[in-house]
Every structure is written in C-alpha cells, then in structure tokens.
Amino acid sequence: MTTLKFAGFIFLSLASMGYCKGQDPTFSQFFSSPLNINPALTANVNGDWRVIANCRDQWIGPASPYATGTISYDGKILKSKVSESNYIGLGGMLMFDQAMARVLKTSYASLDMSYNIKLAESENGDEHRLGMGGGLSYSHAQVDYDRLNFSMQFVGNGFDTNLPTGEAALTNMKPYLSANIGLLYSYISSYSNIDIGIAGYHLNKPKQTYTNDPKQFLPVRYVAHGSFGIFVGEKIILNTYGIYQAQSGTNYFSIGGAVGYYLSDVSDKGQDDIILNAGLWYWSKNAVIPYLGLSYKNFQFGLTYDITVSKLNQAPSKPKTFELSFIMRSKERIKGIIPCFWK
C-alpha cells in the first residue's frame, strides 16, 4: 500500500468511527487574509476597495499533502448615502483546500458585510472607530474514492480496485451554509494604527459528515486578533500582528512583526511608495516564519517559509511550507494613515 493510499485509508477509517472533526484552513500570513479572520475587517482598507490572493503549499516533499488558495474582493459601498465618517463594506471570498495530494477537496465561498462608525475624534484628528460585521459561508467537500484503496480490496500481492470497498456507509459530504460574525475596534492617527477584533465562524454548527452521522458537525471557530503599526523613523515602519484561534479542542496563536523601509522619497508617501518589508512570526509549537514583502504603489507582495519546530522536523523528509500573498488596492489612498499590511 503506498503512503498516500495508506493515509487515505486511515483518514476514512477515523471518519467512519466518528473521531474526525473538521477544522478550517489557516494561513501563516493571516494578516494578509482579513476576510478569513473577521467579517468586521470587510472594507477596512486605506482606499475604496482591494483584491487579495493567497496561496499556501504545506509540507512539500514526495507528495504535496496540503494546498490552499483564496481570492477575495471587498470595498466600500453606498458612499453617497452614508455619512462621510462612516461606511458600509461588502466583500466576497473564494477558497479551495486540498488534502492528501488532492484526494480530499473542499471549496468555499463567503459573502460578508460590515458597518464601521466613528465613535470619537480628538482635536488633532485621531479617531476611535467601531466595526461590526457578519457573513455567510458556503462549503462543499468531496473525496476522490477512485484514488483510494481499502482493506477489502487487498488480494495478497496488491489491491483490486474493481472489488467492493466494504465501506458502504461512505458518501460525499453534502454542501452546507454557516454563519459568521465579528467586532472590530480601531484607533487611527497620523503615525500609528491599532486594530483589536474578535470573531466567531460556523455559529450554527452545520452538519459535516461522510457517514451520515447526525452527531458530526463543524465546530465553531473562535478568533481574537490585534495589530499595531507605527512610524519609528522618517523612513521606517513597524507593523506587529497577533492572532489566537480555537476550534474543536485545538488552539494556537501566532505573533510577530515586520519592519518596512521606504526605498522611495518619503515626501511622496501615498503616491509612488516603494516599501521593502522583512519580519518574523512564531506559530505556537509549530513553526518560526520569516517574512519578506514588497509594496509598490498600490500593490503588495508577501512570501513566507515555515521553519518547522514541531516533531515533524525529525522526519526523514523535512517538511517544506511556502506561502505567497498578493494585495491590490484602489488608487485612492487615505493620506496621513500608516500603510498597514491588511489595510
């Protein structure tokens, strides 16, 4: 039995016993995937709109067991009908997640809306803001059973895939809808920016099973996150981000930051910005994650590589995980606000 097919057999055996509960895909560059973190971050952008794409290839080796990608769009709407200090945001995201070298394929689509209001403004123009967001997610997971072998198909010197699998209860999972909500507090000044948010995903706990087991459901994912950005010099920006997520008895946190250096003339900020970013994040008990990024005008690119620190690093074939991000914002930038990664 090949490694891939053995892994598939173990996965499906666990599922049939009811011990397997799903968890949402996660990104090392969580700060570059805001719609996957909090619906209240919808349209929380220095401009009118943005487009974001993420691609993660995890544990590359003899096979590519996990691959995840997203593309999203969000922006401010009904600007003429909302006061100048408040805005309504609307966004959508498409995501795919493939496991066991594309044996298990899951597709997602989400629609999010937010409302962001100004709570107070000081004499020097600093703002305190509150954002509220909600959304719906659609998901559909499928297993390619033709690429798996089962114990009932073993004939002594191999597997005969024409034989019955012996797993009559297995079936493809039905699509489901889940509800998500979030809150966001922001403090904005000319030289610093703070965001603190909480969110909950899959609050309705939709049914998720390959065995028609009514007790199997998608557990709620709880998220708490924060960011702080500040100019620490005429050409230097410090952006720090942290996140904590918990789902189905599993939790993790990631914390770190990046320093950005203006390669262009600082007097042209918001016009022809060229910013080189370098940073480091720590993913609890999992990885240390170096980050390299480049911002040019309204485009932003990011690259991370997960240096595994868990026991997986002791495997004969060292796991390799790369992640790419791309952000494009509208040309109109709000002047005087620090350029944060997810804004």
mmCIF file of C-alpha atoms in Angstrom, residues 20-339:
data_model
loop_
_atom_site.group_PDB
_atom_site.id
_atom_site.type_symbol
_atom_site.label_atom_id
_atom_site.label_comp_id
_atom_site.label_asym_id
_atom_site.label_seq_id
_atom_site.Cartn_x
_atom_site.Cartn_y
_atom_site.Cartn_z
ATOM 1 C CA CYS A 20 -12.606 13.031 12.838
ATOM 2 C CA LYS A 21 -13.814 16.609 13.175
ATOM 3 C CA GLY A 22 -13.115 19.259 10.581
ATOM 4 C CA GLN A 23 -11.056 22.383 11.088
ATOM 5 C CA ASP A 24 -10.785 25.446 8.890
ATOM 6 C CA PRO A 25 -7.677 26.104 6.780
ATOM 7 C CA THR A 26 -5.206 28.556 8.315
ATOM 8 C CA PHE A 27 -2.512 30.805 6.864
ATOM 9 C CA SER A 28 0.906 31.786 8.135
ATOM 10 C CA GLN A 29 0.194 35.217 6.609
ATOM 11 C CA PHE A 30 -3.128 35.546 8.419
ATOM 12 C CA PHE A 31 -2.644 39.324 8.312
ATOM 13 C CA SER A 32 -2.925 39.124 4.517
ATOM 14 C CA SER A 33 -6.221 37.191 4.623
ATOM 15 C CA PRO A 34 -8.546 39.505 6.596
ATOM 16 C CA LEU A 35 -11.859 38.063 5.365
ATOM 17 C CA ASN A 36 -10.786 34.697 6.750
ATOM 18 C CA ILE A 37 -10.146 36.301 10.170
ATOM 19 C CA ASN A 38 -13.057 38.629 10.919
ATOM 20 C CA PRO A 39 -16.096 39.758 8.877
ATOM 21 C CA ALA A 40 -15.761 43.165 10.565
ATOM 22 C CA LEU A 41 -12.494 43.659 8.616
ATOM 23 C CA THR A 42 -14.519 43.815 5.382
ATOM 24 C CA ALA A 43 -13.596 47.064 3.551
ATOM 25 C CA ASN A 44 -11.203 48.024 6.370
ATOM 26 C CA VAL A 45 -8.858 49.365 3.724
ATOM 27 C CA ASN A 46 -6.965 52.601 3.048
ATOM 28 C CA GLY A 47 -8.930 53.327 -0.091
ATOM 29 C CA ASP A 48 -12.208 52.271 -1.677
ATOM 30 C CA TRP A 49 -11.520 48.595 -2.438
ATOM 31 C CA ARG A 50 -8.931 45.838 -2.524
ATOM 32 C CA VAL A 51 -8.295 42.446 -4.131
ATOM 33 C CA ILE A 52 -6.361 39.784 -2.197
ATOM 34 C CA ALA A 53 -4.974 36.416 -3.290
ATOM 35 C CA ASN A 54 -3.234 33.834 -1.105
ATOM 36 C CA CYS A 55 -1.563 30.546 -1.979
ATOM 37 C CA ARG A 56 -0.193 28.065 0.566
ATOM 38 C CA ASP A 57 1.633 24.802 -0.218
ATOM 39 C CA GLN A 58 2.240 22.862 3.007
ATOM 40 C CA TRP A 59 4.695 20.061 3.740
ATOM 41 C CA ILE A 60 6.076 19.807 0.218
ATOM 42 C CA GLY A 61 8.039 16.587 -0.278
ATOM 43 C CA PRO A 62 7.430 13.303 -2.111
ATOM 44 C CA ALA A 63 3.800 14.454 -2.248
ATOM 45 C CA SER A 64 2.065 17.775 -1.666
ATOM 46 C CA PRO A 65 -0.403 16.793 1.073
ATOM 47 C CA TYR A 66 -1.959 20.219 1.699
ATOM 48 C CA ALA A 67 -2.614 23.092 -0.687
ATOM 49 C CA THR A 68 -4.852 26.101 -0.014
ATOM 50 C CA GLY A 69 -5.666 29.189 -2.051
ATOM 51 C CA THR A 70 -8.009 32.160 -1.842
ATOM 52 C CA ILE A 71 -9.082 35.173 -3.840
ATOM 53 C CA SER A 72 -11.249 37.913 -2.379
ATOM 54 C CA TYR A 73 -12.643 41.335 -3.131
ATOM 55 C CA ASP A 74 -14.043 43.861 -0.676
ATOM 56 C CA GLY A 75 -14.825 47.538 -0.751
ATOM 57 C CA LYS A 76 -16.943 50.403 0.495
ATOM 58 C CA ILE A 77 -20.468 50.740 -0.953
ATOM 59 C CA LEU A 78 -23.292 53.318 -0.866
ATOM 60 C CA LYS A 79 -20.772 56.063 -0.076
ATOM 61 C CA SER A 80 -23.133 58.814 -1.212
ATOM 62 C CA LYS A 81 -25.877 57.570 1.143
ATOM 63 C CA VAL A 82 -23.716 57.107 4.227
ATOM 64 C CA SER A 83 -22.150 59.892 6.290
ATOM 65 C CA GLU A 84 -18.559 60.855 5.492
ATOM 66 C CA SER A 85 -17.287 59.461 8.795
ATOM 67 C CA ASN A 86 -18.965 56.025 8.493
ATOM 68 C CA TYR A 87 -19.003 53.362 5.790
ATOM 69 C CA ILE A 88 -20.647 50.107 4.743
ATOM 70 C CA GLY A 89 -18.400 47.340 3.460
ATOM 71 C CA LEU A 90 -19.246 44.420 1.181
ATOM 72 C CA GLY A 91 -16.917 41.595 0.246
ATOM 73 C CA GLY A 92 -16.684 38.059 -1.018
ATOM 74 C CA MET A 93 -14.074 35.318 -0.945
ATOM 75 C CA LEU A 94 -13.488 32.064 -2.831
ATOM 76 C CA MET A 95 -11.200 29.442 -1.320
ATOM 77 C CA PHE A 96 -10.061 25.934 -2.155
ATOM 78 C CA ASP A 97 -8.381 23.472 0.182
ATOM 79 C CA GLN A 98 -6.853 20.188 -0.962
ATOM 80 C CA ALA A 99 -5.559 17.467 1.331
ATOM 81 C CA MET A 100 -3.806 14.114 0.783
ATOM 82 C CA ALA A 101 -2.478 15.190 -2.622
ATOM 83 C CA ARG A 102 -5.930 16.251 -3.874
ATOM 84 C CA VAL A 103 -7.809 13.167 -2.636
ATOM 85 C CA LEU A 104 -9.873 15.374 -0.327
ATOM 86 C CA LYS A 105 -11.043 18.594 -1.999
ATOM 87 C CA THR A 106 -13.013 21.352 -0.307
ATOM 88 C CA SER A 107 -14.325 24.535 -1.905
ATOM 89 C CA TYR A 108 -15.592 27.588 -0.039
ATOM 90 C CA ALA A 109 -17.451 30.771 -0.923
ATOM 91 C CA SER A 110 -18.300 33.539 1.531
ATOM 92 C CA LEU A 111 -20.215 36.816 1.441
ATOM 93 C CA ASP A 112 -19.518 39.396 4.160
ATOM 94 C CA MET A 113 -20.897 42.802 5.106
ATOM 95 C CA SER A 114 -19.660 45.302 7.666
ATOM 96 C CA TYR A 115 -20.663 48.636 9.123
ATOM 97 C CA ASN A 116 -17.912 50.863 10.510
ATOM 98 C CA ILE A 117 -18.671 54.009 12.525
ATOM 99 C CA LYS A 118 -16.584 56.754 14.095
ATOM 100 C CA LEU A 119 -17.030 56.778 17.860
ATOM 101 C CA ALA A 120 -14.938 59.855 18.656
ATOM 102 C CA GLU A 121 -12.367 62.214 17.188
ATOM 103 C CA SER A 122 -9.781 64.230 19.083
ATOM 104 C CA GLU A 123 -8.702 67.774 18.316
ATOM 105 C CA ASN A 124 -5.629 66.576 16.441
ATOM 106 C CA GLY A 125 -7.721 64.307 14.198
ATOM 107 C CA ASP A 126 -7.126 60.943 15.909
ATOM 108 C CA GLU A 127 -10.128 58.624 15.544
ATOM 109 C CA HIS A 128 -11.725 55.855 17.590
ATOM 110 C CA ARG A 129 -13.826 53.544 15.412
ATOM 111 C CA LEU A 130 -16.081 50.510 15.853
ATOM 112 C CA GLY A 131 -16.746 47.947 13.161
ATOM 113 C CA MET A 132 -19.428 45.248 13.112
ATOM 114 C CA GLY A 133 -19.583 42.507 10.524
ATOM 115 C CA GLY A 134 -21.416 39.356 9.574
ATOM 116 C CA GLY A 135 -21.442 36.875 6.760
ATOM 117 C CA LEU A 136 -22.412 33.530 5.317
ATOM 118 C CA SER A 137 -20.062 30.791 4.131
ATOM 119 C CA TYR A 138 -20.891 28.005 1.675
ATOM 120 C CA SER A 139 -18.727 24.896 1.624
ATOM 121 C CA HIS A 140 -18.622 21.625 -0.262
ATOM 122 C CA ALA A 141 -16.155 18.809 0.452
ATOM 123 C CA GLN A 142 -15.554 15.796 -1.786
ATOM 124 C CA VAL A 143 -13.378 12.682 -1.590
ATOM 125 C CA ASP A 144 -11.966 11.046 -4.747
ATOM 126 C CA TYR A 145 -12.616 7.436 -3.726
ATOM 127 C CA ASP A 146 -11.163 6.149 -7.019
ATOM 128 C CA ARG A 147 -7.704 7.154 -5.773
ATOM 129 C CA LEU A 148 -8.008 5.193 -2.516
ATOM 130 C CA ASN A 149 -7.572 1.521 -1.695
ATOM 131 C CA PHE A 150 -9.375 -0.283 1.116
ATOM 132 C CA SER A 151 -8.602 -3.435 3.121
ATOM 133 C CA MET A 152 -11.456 -5.352 1.438
ATOM 134 C CA GLN A 153 -9.709 -4.828 -1.929
ATOM 135 C CA PHE A 154 -6.426 -6.409 -0.823
ATOM 136 C CA VAL A 155 -5.753 -9.661 -2.745
ATOM 137 C CA GLY A 156 -2.416 -10.723 -1.255
ATOM 138 C CA ASN A 157 0.008 -9.096 -3.673
ATOM 139 C CA GLY A 158 -1.787 -5.821 -4.238
ATOM 140 C CA PHE A 159 -5.212 -4.216 -4.483
ATOM 141 C CA ASP A 160 -8.009 -4.958 -6.914
ATOM 142 C CA THR A 161 -9.929 -1.691 -7.237
ATOM 143 C CA ASN A 162 -12.771 -3.492 -9.034
ATOM 144 C CA LEU A 163 -13.746 -5.172 -5.769
ATOM 145 C CA PRO A 164 -16.233 -3.516 -3.386
ATOM 146 C CA THR A 165 -14.663 -1.201 -0.811
ATOM 147 C CA GLY A 166 -16.569 -2.668 2.106
ATOM 148 C CA GLU A 167 -17.339 0.853 3.265
ATOM 149 C CA ALA A 168 -20.958 1.203 2.118
ATOM 150 C CA ALA A 169 -21.631 3.990 4.606
ATOM 151 C CA LEU A 170 -19.114 6.350 2.997
ATOM 152 C CA THR A 171 -20.554 9.104 0.843
ATOM 153 C CA ASN A 172 -19.590 12.574 -0.269
ATOM 154 C CA MET A 173 -20.443 15.301 2.193
ATOM 155 C CA LYS A 174 -23.442 17.475 1.422
ATOM 156 C CA PRO A 175 -22.834 21.241 0.969
ATOM 157 C CA TYR A 176 -23.598 23.419 3.955
ATOM 158 C CA LEU A 177 -24.046 27.063 4.970
ATOM 159 C CA SER A 178 -22.557 28.585 8.113
ATOM 160 C CA ALA A 179 -22.976 31.973 9.833
ATOM 161 C CA ASN A 180 -20.119 34.229 10.950
ATOM 162 C CA ILE A 181 -19.975 37.469 12.990
ATOM 163 C CA GLY A 182 -17.270 39.801 14.282
ATOM 164 C CA LEU A 183 -16.442 43.063 16.058
ATOM 165 C CA LEU A 184 -13.516 45.428 15.496
ATOM 166 C CA TYR A 185 -12.149 48.393 17.439
ATOM 167 C CA SER A 186 -9.705 50.734 15.702
ATOM 168 C CA TYR A 187 -7.602 53.682 16.796
ATOM 169 C CA ILE A 188 -6.213 55.704 13.910
ATOM 170 C CA SER A 189 -3.740 58.585 13.994
ATOM 171 C CA SER A 190 -1.329 60.114 11.510
ATOM 172 C CA TYR A 191 1.594 57.979 12.690
ATOM 173 C CA SER A 192 0.047 54.889 14.297
ATOM 174 C CA ASN A 193 -2.809 52.445 13.923
ATOM 175 C CA ILE A 194 -4.350 49.893 16.302
ATOM 176 C CA ASP A 195 -6.908 47.190 15.458
ATOM 177 C CA ILE A 196 -8.391 44.769 18.011
ATOM 178 C CA GLY A 197 -11.055 42.283 16.980
ATOM 179 C CA ILE A 198 -12.984 39.153 17.901
ATOM 180 C CA ALA A 199 -14.989 36.851 15.641
ATOM 181 C CA GLY A 200 -16.896 33.577 15.549
ATOM 182 C CA TYR A 201 -17.259 31.313 12.499
ATOM 183 C CA HIS A 202 -19.809 28.490 11.935
ATOM 184 C CA LEU A 203 -22.017 29.674 14.784
ATOM 185 C CA ASN A 204 -24.860 27.459 13.556
ATOM 186 C CA LYS A 205 -22.611 24.340 13.692
ATOM 187 C CA PRO A 206 -23.609 22.882 10.300
ATOM 188 C CA LYS A 207 -23.652 19.125 9.789
ATOM 189 C CA GLN A 208 -20.369 17.786 8.376
ATOM 190 C CA THR A 209 -20.083 14.043 7.856
ATOM 191 C CA TYR A 210 -19.027 11.403 5.349
ATOM 192 C CA THR A 211 -21.057 8.721 7.144
ATOM 193 C CA ASN A 212 -24.483 10.393 7.520
ATOM 194 C CA ASP A 213 -23.827 10.624 11.250
ATOM 195 C CA PRO A 214 -26.132 13.336 12.705
ATOM 196 C CA LYS A 215 -23.702 13.855 15.597
ATOM 197 C CA GLN A 216 -20.908 15.021 13.308
ATOM 198 C CA PHE A 217 -20.877 18.810 12.823
ATOM 199 C CA LEU A 218 -18.461 21.617 12.032
ATOM 200 C CA PRO A 219 -17.427 23.157 15.361
ATOM 201 C CA VAL A 220 -17.353 26.896 15.983
ATOM 202 C CA ARG A 221 -14.057 28.661 15.263
ATOM 203 C CA TYR A 222 -13.269 31.471 17.702
ATOM 204 C CA VAL A 223 -10.820 34.205 16.713
ATOM 205 C CA ALA A 224 -9.132 37.035 18.617
ATOM 206 C CA HIS A 225 -6.641 39.254 16.810
ATOM 207 C CA GLY A 226 -4.781 42.518 17.135
ATOM 208 C CA SER A 227 -2.380 44.715 15.207
ATOM 209 C CA PHE A 228 -0.251 47.753 15.894
ATOM 210 C CA GLY A 229 1.546 49.865 13.306
ATOM 211 C CA ILE A 230 3.715 52.914 13.877
ATOM 212 C CA PHE A 231 6.351 55.056 12.208
ATOM 213 C CA VAL A 232 9.586 54.609 14.182
ATOM 214 C CA GLY A 233 11.661 56.812 11.923
ATOM 215 C CA GLU A 234 11.350 59.019 8.893
ATOM 216 C CA LYS A 235 11.531 56.017 6.549
ATOM 217 C CA ILE A 236 10.852 53.093 8.873
ATOM 218 C CA ILE A 237 7.501 51.491 9.746
ATOM 219 C CA LEU A 238 6.882 48.792 12.352
ATOM 220 C CA ASN A 239 3.840 46.523 11.872
ATOM 221 C CA THR A 240 3.028 43.913 14.520
ATOM 222 C CA TYR A 241 0.227 41.335 14.390
ATOM 223 C CA GLY A 242 -1.059 38.604 16.649
ATOM 224 C CA ILE A 243 -3.872 36.075 16.459
ATOM 225 C CA TYR A 244 -5.413 33.374 18.624
ATOM 226 C CA GLN A 245 -7.773 30.758 17.185
ATOM 227 C CA ALA A 246 -9.610 27.870 18.828
ATOM 228 C CA GLN A 247 -11.707 25.175 17.168
ATOM 229 C CA SER A 248 -12.713 21.631 18.072
ATOM 230 C CA GLY A 249 -10.448 21.396 21.117
ATOM 231 C CA THR A 250 -7.446 22.675 19.179
ATOM 232 C CA ASN A 251 -5.994 26.146 19.614
ATOM 233 C CA TYR A 252 -2.964 28.072 18.501
ATOM 234 C CA PHE A 253 -1.538 31.564 18.496
ATOM 235 C CA SER A 254 0.773 33.369 16.118
ATOM 236 C CA ILE A 255 2.595 36.587 16.942
ATOM 237 C CA GLY A 256 5.288 38.649 15.307
ATOM 238 C CA GLY A 257 6.021 41.720 13.260
ATOM 239 C CA ALA A 258 7.772 43.222 10.278
ATOM 240 C CA VAL A 259 9.825 46.335 9.637
ATOM 241 C CA GLY A 260 9.151 48.313 6.478
ATOM 242 C CA TYR A 261 11.700 50.616 4.889
ATOM 243 C CA TYR A 262 10.783 53.271 2.327
ATOM 244 C CA LEU A 263 13.040 52.938 -0.710
ATOM 245 C CA SER A 264 11.282 55.895 -2.332
ATOM 246 C CA ASP A 265 11.210 59.524 -1.237
ATOM 247 C CA VAL A 266 9.197 59.794 1.976
ATOM 248 C CA SER A 267 7.702 63.078 0.798
ATOM 249 C CA ASP A 268 5.878 61.076 -1.877
ATOM 250 C CA LYS A 269 4.123 58.720 0.582
ATOM 251 C CA GLY A 270 0.813 57.591 -0.854
ATOM 252 C CA GLN A 271 1.956 58.354 -4.405
ATOM 253 C CA ASP A 272 4.842 56.166 -5.637
ATOM 254 C CA ASP A 273 5.559 54.214 -2.450
ATOM 255 C CA ILE A 274 8.227 51.525 -2.638
ATOM 256 C CA ILE A 275 8.492 49.739 0.702
ATOM 257 C CA LEU A 276 10.659 46.720 1.493
ATOM 258 C CA ASN A 277 9.309 44.619 4.394
ATOM 259 C CA ALA A 278 11.069 41.943 6.444
ATOM 260 C CA GLY A 279 9.788 40.240 9.564
ATOM 261 C CA LEU A 280 9.358 37.133 11.670
ATOM 262 C CA TRP A 281 6.372 35.323 13.216
ATOM 263 C CA TYR A 282 6.116 32.489 15.732
ATOM 264 C CA TRP A 283 3.330 29.922 15.316
ATOM 265 C CA SER A 284 2.909 28.236 18.681
ATOM 266 C CA LYS A 285 4.615 24.809 18.888
ATOM 267 C CA ASN A 286 4.627 24.604 15.093
ATOM 268 C CA ALA A 287 6.933 26.959 13.213
ATOM 269 C CA VAL A 288 9.083 30.052 13.070
ATOM 270 C CA ILE A 289 8.067 32.016 9.979
ATOM 271 C CA PRO A 290 10.364 34.513 8.218
ATOM 272 C CA TYR A 291 8.566 37.041 6.017
ATOM 273 C CA LEU A 292 9.721 39.094 3.031
ATOM 274 C CA GLY A 293 7.472 41.624 1.337
ATOM 275 C CA LEU A 294 7.477 44.405 -1.199
ATOM 276 C CA SER A 295 4.956 47.216 -1.630
ATOM 277 C CA TYR A 296 4.927 49.216 -4.854
ATOM 278 C CA LYS A 297 2.318 51.920 -5.321
ATOM 279 C CA ASN A 298 -0.975 50.104 -4.689
ATOM 280 C CA PHE A 299 0.432 46.581 -4.978
ATOM 281 C CA GLN A 300 1.786 44.414 -2.182
ATOM 282 C CA PHE A 301 3.555 41.050 -2.309
ATOM 283 C CA GLY A 302 4.497 38.753 0.562
ATOM 284 C CA LEU A 303 6.443 35.498 0.875
ATOM 285 C CA THR A 304 6.847 33.274 3.933
ATOM 286 C CA TYR A 305 8.610 29.993 4.627
ATOM 287 C CA ASP A 306 7.642 27.924 7.678
ATOM 288 C CA ILE A 307 10.678 26.666 9.601
ATOM 289 C CA THR A 308 9.112 23.726 11.418
ATOM 290 C CA VAL A 309 9.931 23.424 15.132
ATOM 291 C CA SER A 310 7.463 20.634 15.960
ATOM 292 C CA LYS A 311 8.293 16.914 15.979
ATOM 293 C CA LEU A 312 7.608 16.834 12.247
ATOM 294 C CA ASN A 313 11.049 18.358 11.815
ATOM 295 C CA GLN A 314 12.510 14.997 12.892
ATOM 296 C CA ALA A 315 11.001 13.220 9.877
ATOM 297 C CA PRO A 316 13.457 11.805 7.287
ATOM 298 C CA SER A 317 11.892 14.061 4.656
ATOM 299 C CA LYS A 318 11.914 17.587 6.107
ATOM 300 C CA PRO A 319 8.567 19.374 5.648
ATOM 301 C CA LYS A 320 8.672 22.487 3.475
ATOM 302 C CA THR A 321 5.877 25.060 3.539
ATOM 303 C CA PHE A 322 5.719 28.170 1.363
ATOM 304 C CA GLU A 323 3.047 30.845 1.235
ATOM 305 C CA LEU A 324 2.515 33.721 -1.192
ATOM 306 C CA SER A 325 0.199 36.706 -0.862
ATOM 307 C CA PHE A 326 -0.803 39.475 -3.247
ATOM 308 C CA ILE A 327 -2.859 42.588 -2.473
ATOM 309 C CA MET A 328 -4.045 45.276 -4.876
ATOM 310 C CA ARG A 329 -5.799 48.365 -3.509
ATOM 311 C CA SER A 330 -7.660 51.192 -5.191
ATOM 312 C CA LYS A 331 -5.514 54.085 -6.328
ATOM 313 C CA GLU A 332 -7.084 56.490 -3.867
ATOM 314 C CA ARG A 333 -5.260 56.165 -0.551
ATOM 315 C CA ILE A 334 -6.294 57.968 2.619
ATOM 316 C CA LYS A 335 -3.394 60.302 3.268
ATOM 317 C CA GLY A 336 -1.790 60.557 6.685
ATOM 318 C CA ILE A 337 -2.540 56.941 7.667
ATOM 319 C CA ILE A 338 0.213 54.395 8.171
ATOM 320 C CA PRO A 339 0.233 51.674 5.439
#
